[in-house]
Amino acid sequence: MKVELQNLTKIFPSRNKKSGEEVIAVNNFTFTIPDGQLVGLLGPSGCGKSTTLYMISGLQQPTGGKIFFGDEDVTELSPENRGIGLVFQNYALYPHMTVKQNIMFPLQNLKGEDKMTKDQMIERAYEAAKLVQIDELMDRKPSELSGGQQQRVAIARALVKMPRVLLLDEPLSNLDARLRLQTREEIRRIQRETGITTVFVTHDQEEAMSISDIIVVMKLGVVQQIGKPQEVYDDPTNLFVAKFLGTPPINVFDGEVKGGKLYIGESAIIDVPGVDDRKVIVGVRPEGFIPDANGALTCKLNNVEVMGRDVSVVSANSASLNPVVRSIIDADYKINKNAEYVSFSLKAHKVFLFDAETEERIRFEVK
Ligand code: ATP
C-alpha cells in the first residue's frame, strides 16, 4: 500500500496564553512512501517525527494537508477505519490476559462481514505469533516474558488484523542493547516477509540507517533530506544532516576556499574546483583520513585506540569545531602512539563543504 503525504502540517496552539506562540510540530511535509517499503523517520527530540506518525495513524488530526493510502483519502478517517497496526515504545499489553488473548484482542471488535469465529481468531493469532516466533509462549502472561518477547507480542497484536500500514513509534527504546539489535533484525525480517508498508520512528540514527529502505531526516518540523540511508550519508544536503548521521560523528573544521583550494588553517588540503573564494565549514567523515607523513593536515596526537580491523586515532587541531578530531583508519597503517603529531591527507569524496552562514552544502567536483 502506497502512502502519500501531501503538505502535511500540524500546528499546536500555545499552552501559554500570554506568549501566544504556537508550535509548528510538522511543517508542510510532502512525500510518497512506495508500496512495501520501510521508512525510518529520524531526528532529534521534538523534531515532529511522532506527530507525523500519529497523523498517519489518525490519532492526531492534521492542521493542513492530506494523507492517502493508495488512492483513498484517509485524512478524515478514524484510526480504526484506516487499517493500521500500531506499536509503541511501551508495549501496553493487558497484564491479566495471556499472550494469546492479547494478540486476539483487536479481532474481537470486528463487526459486520469482518466478524470472526473464535476458531478463526485463534488461527489468526497463531499465524501472527509464528511470524514473530512467540507461538510457544501463547499461554503465558506478559509478566512472564522478557522485554523483547513482550515487544514481539505487541508486534503480533499489530499484525493480527493484517494492516495496510504498520506504524512503529520507537519500538526498541525499552530494550537493552543486545535485544535492540536482535529485535530490529526481527522487525526487518517480518517487514520483508509480510511486505507491509512500514513507518518506523526513532531518534537513533544507527537504528534508522540499519533497518530502513528510505530515511527521512527531520529538524524542527521540517524535512531536511529523504533518501536511501547510504545515499544520505554519502551526500548530505546540509550540516545538520551530515552531523546527525554517522558514528563516530563527522569531524567539523573552520575552513576557507582560496583559488580553488580548500584551506584548513595555513595548509591547502584538497582541490575544490569551481568553488568561489569564501569562508566555509568543512566536514570530514572519520573514514576520510589517510595517515601520510607528507599530508597537509597536521594534528596533535592524543590517543590511538586499536579496535581490531580498524584503528581510531584521536587528535586535536586548532581549526576543529569539535573537541577532538576522530579518524578511523585501517589497522595496516602503523601509527606511532608516542609521536607528538600525526599528519593526514584527505579523501576528497569524504570531505563536504558548507556555507558558514546558512550551513547548506557547497558542492565541488571530486577528481
Ligand atoms: P520525541 O522523540 O521527543 O518524541 P518527536 O520528534 O517525536 O520528539 P513530537 O513529539 O512530534 O516530536 O513533537 C514535535 C513538537 O510538537 C515539539 O516541539 C512538541 O513539544 C510539540 N508537541 C507535541 N505534542 C504536542 C501537544 N499535544 N501540544 C502542544 N505541543 C505539542
mmCIF file of N, CA and C and ligand atoms in Angstrom, residues 12-13 15 23 25 44-52 60 170 203, ligand 1:
data_model
loop_
_atom_site.group_PDB
_atom_site.id
_atom_site.type_symbol
_atom_site.label_atom_id
_atom_site.label_comp_id
_atom_site.label_asym_id
_atom_site.label_seq_id
_atom_site.Cartn_x
_atom_site.Cartn_y
_atom_site.Cartn_z
ATOM 1 N N PHE A 12 0.327 23.132 16.908
ATOM 2 C CA PHE A 12 -0.302 23.060 18.231
ATOM 3 C C PHE A 12 -0.458 24.471 18.766
ATOM 4 N N PRO A 13 -1.633 24.797 19.314
ATOM 5 C CA PRO A 13 -1.796 26.136 19.889
ATOM 6 C C PRO A 13 -0.891 26.284 21.113
ATOM 7 N N ARG A 15 0.374 26.757 24.789
ATOM 8 C CA ARG A 15 -0.177 26.423 26.107
ATOM 9 C C ARG A 15 -0.173 27.677 26.984
ATOM 10 N N VAL A 23 3.196 26.089 18.255
ATOM 11 C CA VAL A 23 4.301 25.206 17.861
ATOM 12 C C VAL A 23 3.962 24.583 16.513
ATOM 13 N N ALA A 25 4.672 21.740 14.751
ATOM 14 C CA ALA A 25 5.325 20.447 15.010
ATOM 15 C C ALA A 25 5.736 19.781 13.702
ATOM 16 N N PRO A 44 16.178 14.557 16.022
ATOM 17 C CA PRO A 44 16.311 14.727 17.467
ATOM 18 C C PRO A 44 14.949 14.924 18.125
ATOM 19 N N SER A 45 14.926 14.855 19.443
ATOM 20 C CA SER A 45 13.695 15.010 20.194
ATOM 21 C C SER A 45 12.999 16.329 19.819
ATOM 22 N N GLY A 46 11.696 16.248 19.579
ATOM 23 C CA GLY A 46 10.931 17.452 19.283
ATOM 24 C C GLY A 46 10.903 17.829 17.810
ATOM 25 N N CYS A 47 11.486 16.991 16.937
ATOM 26 C CA CYS A 47 11.563 17.374 15.513
ATOM 27 C C CYS A 47 10.251 17.113 14.780
ATOM 28 N N GLY A 48 9.308 16.412 15.422
ATOM 29 C CA GLY A 48 7.993 16.218 14.809
ATOM 30 C C GLY A 48 7.759 14.832 14.247
ATOM 31 N N LYS A 49 8.663 13.903 14.544
ATOM 32 C CA LYS A 49 8.510 12.568 13.939
ATOM 33 C C LYS A 49 7.303 11.819 14.517
ATOM 34 N N SER A 50 7.117 11.890 15.850
ATOM 35 C CA SER A 50 5.955 11.183 16.433
ATOM 36 C C SER A 50 4.659 11.816 15.948
ATOM 37 N N THR A 51 4.641 13.134 15.874
ATOM 38 C CA THR A 51 3.424 13.814 15.407
ATOM 39 C C THR A 51 3.092 13.365 13.982
ATOM 40 N N THR A 52 4.113 13.217 13.143
ATOM 41 C CA THR A 52 3.873 12.743 11.774
ATOM 42 C C THR A 52 3.242 11.351 11.807
ATOM 43 N N GLN A 60 -3.967 11.773 15.566
ATOM 44 C CA GLN A 60 -3.997 13.234 15.550
ATOM 45 C C GLN A 60 -4.462 13.726 14.190
ATOM 46 N N GLU A 170 9.317 4.332 18.101
ATOM 47 C CA GLU A 170 10.443 3.988 18.984
ATOM 48 C C GLU A 170 10.254 2.603 19.600
ATOM 49 N N HIS A 203 14.969 8.133 17.200
ATOM 50 C CA HIS A 203 15.932 9.247 17.260
ATOM 51 C C HIS A 203 17.342 8.701 17.062
HETATM 52 P P1 ATP B 1 10.409 12.829 20.757
HETATM 53 O O1 ATP B 1 11.467 11.967 20.178
HETATM 54 O O2 ATP B 1 10.902 13.606 21.973
HETATM 55 O O3 ATP B 1 9.096 12.157 20.979
HETATM 56 P P2 ATP B 1 9.414 13.961 18.287
HETATM 57 O O4 ATP B 1 10.376 14.260 17.222
HETATM 58 O O5 ATP B 1 8.613 12.752 18.172
HETATM 59 O O6 ATP B 1 10.152 14.008 19.686
HETATM 60 P P3 ATP B 1 6.946 15.364 18.552
HETATM 61 O O7 ATP B 1 6.503 14.594 19.748
HETATM 62 O O8 ATP B 1 6.307 15.071 17.259
HETATM 63 O O9 ATP B 1 8.499 15.255 18.377
HETATM 64 O O10 ATP B 1 6.783 16.925 18.887
HETATM 65 C C1 ATP B 1 7.074 17.964 17.952
HETATM 66 C C2 ATP B 1 6.836 19.303 18.611
HETATM 67 O O11 ATP B 1 5.445 19.465 18.898
HETATM 68 C C3 ATP B 1 7.564 19.501 19.932
HETATM 69 O O12 ATP B 1 8.009 20.835 19.996
HETATM 70 C C4 ATP B 1 6.495 19.217 20.951
HETATM 71 O O13 ATP B 1 6.754 19.913 22.147
HETATM 72 C C5 ATP B 1 5.255 19.713 20.280
HETATM 73 N N1 ATP B 1 4.039 18.964 20.695
HETATM 74 C C6 ATP B 1 3.810 17.645 20.560
HETATM 75 N N2 ATP B 1 2.592 17.296 21.003
HETATM 76 C C7 ATP B 1 2.026 18.450 21.467
HETATM 77 C C8 ATP B 1 0.754 18.774 22.064
HETATM 78 N N3 ATP B 1 -0.178 17.834 22.259
HETATM 79 N N4 ATP B 1 0.540 20.062 22.392
HETATM 80 C C9 ATP B 1 1.465 21.015 22.191
HETATM 81 N N5 ATP B 1 2.666 20.779 21.617
HETATM 82 C C10 ATP B 1 2.951 19.533 21.275
#
